[in-house]
CSV table of C-alpha atoms in Angstrom, one decimal:
chain,number,residue,atom,x,y,z
A,183,VAL,CA,23.5,-23.3,-39.5
A,184,GLN,CA,26.9,-21.8,-41.3
A,185,LEU,CA,27.5,-21.4,-44.8
A,186,VAL,CA,31.0,-19.6,-46.0
A,187,GLU,CA,31.7,-18.4,-49.4
A,188,SER,CA,35.1,-18.6,-51.3
A,189,GLY,CA,36.4,-17.9,-54.5
A,190,GLY,CA,35.2,-14.2,-55.9
A,191,ASP,CA,37.3,-12.4,-57.7
A,192,LEU,CA,38.0,-10.1,-60.6
A,193,VAL,CA,38.2,-11.6,-63.5
A,194,GLN,CA,37.6,-10.3,-67.6
A,195,PRO,CA,35.5,-11.1,-69.7
A,196,GLY,CA,35.3,-14.5,-71.6
A,197,GLY,CA,37.2,-15.8,-68.2
A,198,SER,CA,36.1,-18.1,-65.7
A,199,LEU,CA,35.9,-18.1,-62.1
A,200,ARG,CA,34.8,-21.1,-59.7
A,201,LEU,CA,32.7,-20.0,-56.1
A,202,SER,CA,32.8,-22.6,-53.3
A,203,CYS,CA,30.2,-22.4,-50.6
A,204,ALA,CA,31.4,-24.1,-47.2
A,205,VAL,CA,28.7,-25.3,-44.7
A,206,SER,CA,28.8,-26.4,-41.1
A,207,GLY,CA,25.9,-26.9,-38.3
A,208,PHE,CA,24.0,-29.3,-40.7
A,209,PRO,CA,23.9,-32.3,-42.8
A,210,LEU,CA,24.2,-30.7,-46.2
A,211,ASP,CA,22.5,-33.8,-47.6
A,212,TYR,CA,19.5,-33.4,-46.4
A,213,TYR,CA,19.0,-29.8,-47.8
A,214,THR,CA,18.3,-28.2,-51.5
A,215,ILE,CA,21.3,-25.0,-52.0
A,216,GLY,CA,20.9,-22.1,-54.0
A,217,TRP,CA,23.4,-19.6,-55.7
A,218,PHE,CA,21.8,-16.2,-55.7
A,219,ARG,CA,23.0,-13.0,-57.0
A,220,GLN,CA,22.6,-9.5,-56.1
A,221,ALA,CA,24.1,-6.4,-58.1
A,222,PRO,CA,24.5,-2.6,-57.0
A,223,GLY,CA,20.9,-1.0,-56.9
A,224,LYS,CA,18.7,-4.7,-58.6
A,225,GLU,CA,16.8,-7.1,-56.0
A,226,ARG,CA,18.9,-10.2,-55.4
A,227,GLU,CA,18.1,-13.2,-58.1
A,228,GLY,CA,18.4,-16.8,-57.7
A,229,VAL,CA,21.3,-18.1,-60.4
A,230,ALA,CA,21.1,-21.5,-59.5
A,231,CYS,CA,19.9,-24.7,-57.3
A,232,ILE,CA,20.4,-28.3,-56.6
A,233,SER,CA,18.4,-30.7,-54.6
A,234,ALA,CA,19.4,-32.4,-51.5
A,235,HIS,CA,21.1,-35.3,-53.1
A,236,GLY,CA,22.3,-33.6,-56.4
A,237,ALA,CA,19.3,-35.0,-58.7
A,238,ASN,CA,17.9,-32.3,-60.2
A,239,ALA,CA,19.6,-28.6,-60.8
A,240,ASN,CA,17.7,-25.2,-62.2
A,241,TYR,CA,18.9,-22.5,-63.4
A,242,ALA,CA,18.2,-18.6,-64.3
A,243,ASP,CA,18.0,-18.7,-68.1
A,244,SER,CA,20.3,-16.0,-67.8
A,245,VAL,CA,23.0,-18.3,-66.8
A,246,LYS,CA,21.8,-21.6,-68.5
A,247,GLY,CA,24.4,-22.9,-70.9
A,248,ARG,CA,27.4,-20.9,-68.8
A,249,PHE,CA,26.6,-22.0,-65.2
A,250,THR,CA,27.4,-25.4,-63.6
A,251,ILE,CA,26.0,-25.9,-59.9
A,252,SER,CA,27.6,-29.1,-58.4
A,253,ARG,CA,27.5,-30.9,-54.7
A,254,ASP,CA,30.1,-32.6,-52.5
A,255,ASN,CA,28.1,-33.4,-49.6
A,256,ALA,CA,30.9,-35.6,-48.2
A,257,LYS,CA,32.9,-32.4,-48.6
A,258,SER,CA,30.1,-30.6,-47.7
A,259,THR,CA,30.6,-28.0,-50.3
A,260,VAL,CA,28.8,-26.6,-52.7
A,261,SER,CA,30.1,-25.0,-56.2
A,262,LEU,CA,29.5,-23.1,-58.9
A,263,GLN,CA,31.7,-22.8,-61.7
A,264,MET,CA,31.3,-19.8,-64.0
A,265,ASP,CA,32.3,-20.1,-67.5
A,266,SER,CA,32.5,-17.1,-70.6
A,267,LEU,CA,31.3,-14.3,-68.2
A,268,GLU,CA,30.4,-11.5,-68.8
A,269,PRO,CA,30.1,-7.9,-67.3
A,270,GLU,CA,26.3,-8.2,-66.4
A,271,ASP,CA,27.6,-11.0,-64.0
A,272,THR,CA,28.9,-8.5,-61.6
A,273,ALA,CA,27.5,-9.0,-58.4
A,274,VAL,CA,27.8,-10.2,-55.1
A,275,TYR,CA,27.7,-13.9,-54.9
A,276,TYR,CA,25.5,-15.6,-52.0
A,277,CYS,CA,24.7,-19.3,-51.3
A,278,ALA,CA,22.1,-20.6,-49.0
A,279,GLN,CA,20.2,-23.5,-47.7
A,280,SER,CA,16.0,-24.5,-48.5
A,281,VAL,CA,14.4,-26.6,-46.4
A,282,LYS,CA,11.4,-26.8,-48.6
A,283,PRO,CA,10.8,-29.6,-49.9
A,284,TYR,CA,11.5,-28.7,-53.7
A,285,THR,CA,14.4,-26.9,-55.2
A,286,SER,CA,14.0,-23.0,-55.5
A,287,THR,CA,15.6,-19.7,-57.2
A,288,ARG,CA,13.0,-18.0,-55.4
A,289,PRO,CA,15.4,-16.4,-52.3
A,290,GLU,CA,12.0,-16.4,-50.2
A,291,ASP,CA,12.2,-20.5,-50.4
A,292,TYR,CA,15.7,-19.9,-48.3
A,293,ASP,CA,16.5,-19.6,-44.8
A,294,HIS,CA,19.7,-19.6,-44.3
A,295,TRP,CA,22.4,-17.4,-46.0
A,296,GLY,CA,26.2,-17.0,-46.3
A,297,GLN,CA,28.0,-13.4,-46.0
A,298,GLY,CA,28.7,-13.3,-50.0
A,299,ALA,CA,31.2,-13.3,-52.3
A,300,GLN,CA,32.2,-10.3,-54.7
A,301,VAL,CA,32.6,-10.9,-58.5
A,302,THR,CA,34.1,-8.6,-60.4
A,303,VAL,CA,33.5,-8.9,-64.4
A,304,SER,CA,36.0,-5.8,-66.2
A,305,SER,CA,38.8,-5.5,-68.6
């Protein structure tokens, strides 16, 4: 099982960024995938998650209306479109796979993790 994030970068406040999570070693359409982030000195927090076939998506209150999670099972990728970025969005962003039969933004519900991608929002 492998998950690899890409797309992290330095962006100005108000800007946009798109993160991608490439997965291998398991059939993506069987599993919920989540995006998480961890800022220095803070606990890892759930940002968004999407069910196996994309019918359900959940978002943290702090990103609702700004972030959009999507998946392309045929291409084995899950994306996180981030718009109207704020300095408070600065963090390392991780994607993760869950084997639970429900969607969740709790880190403890996820079993396999990527290595992370740095997102910095600063002028």
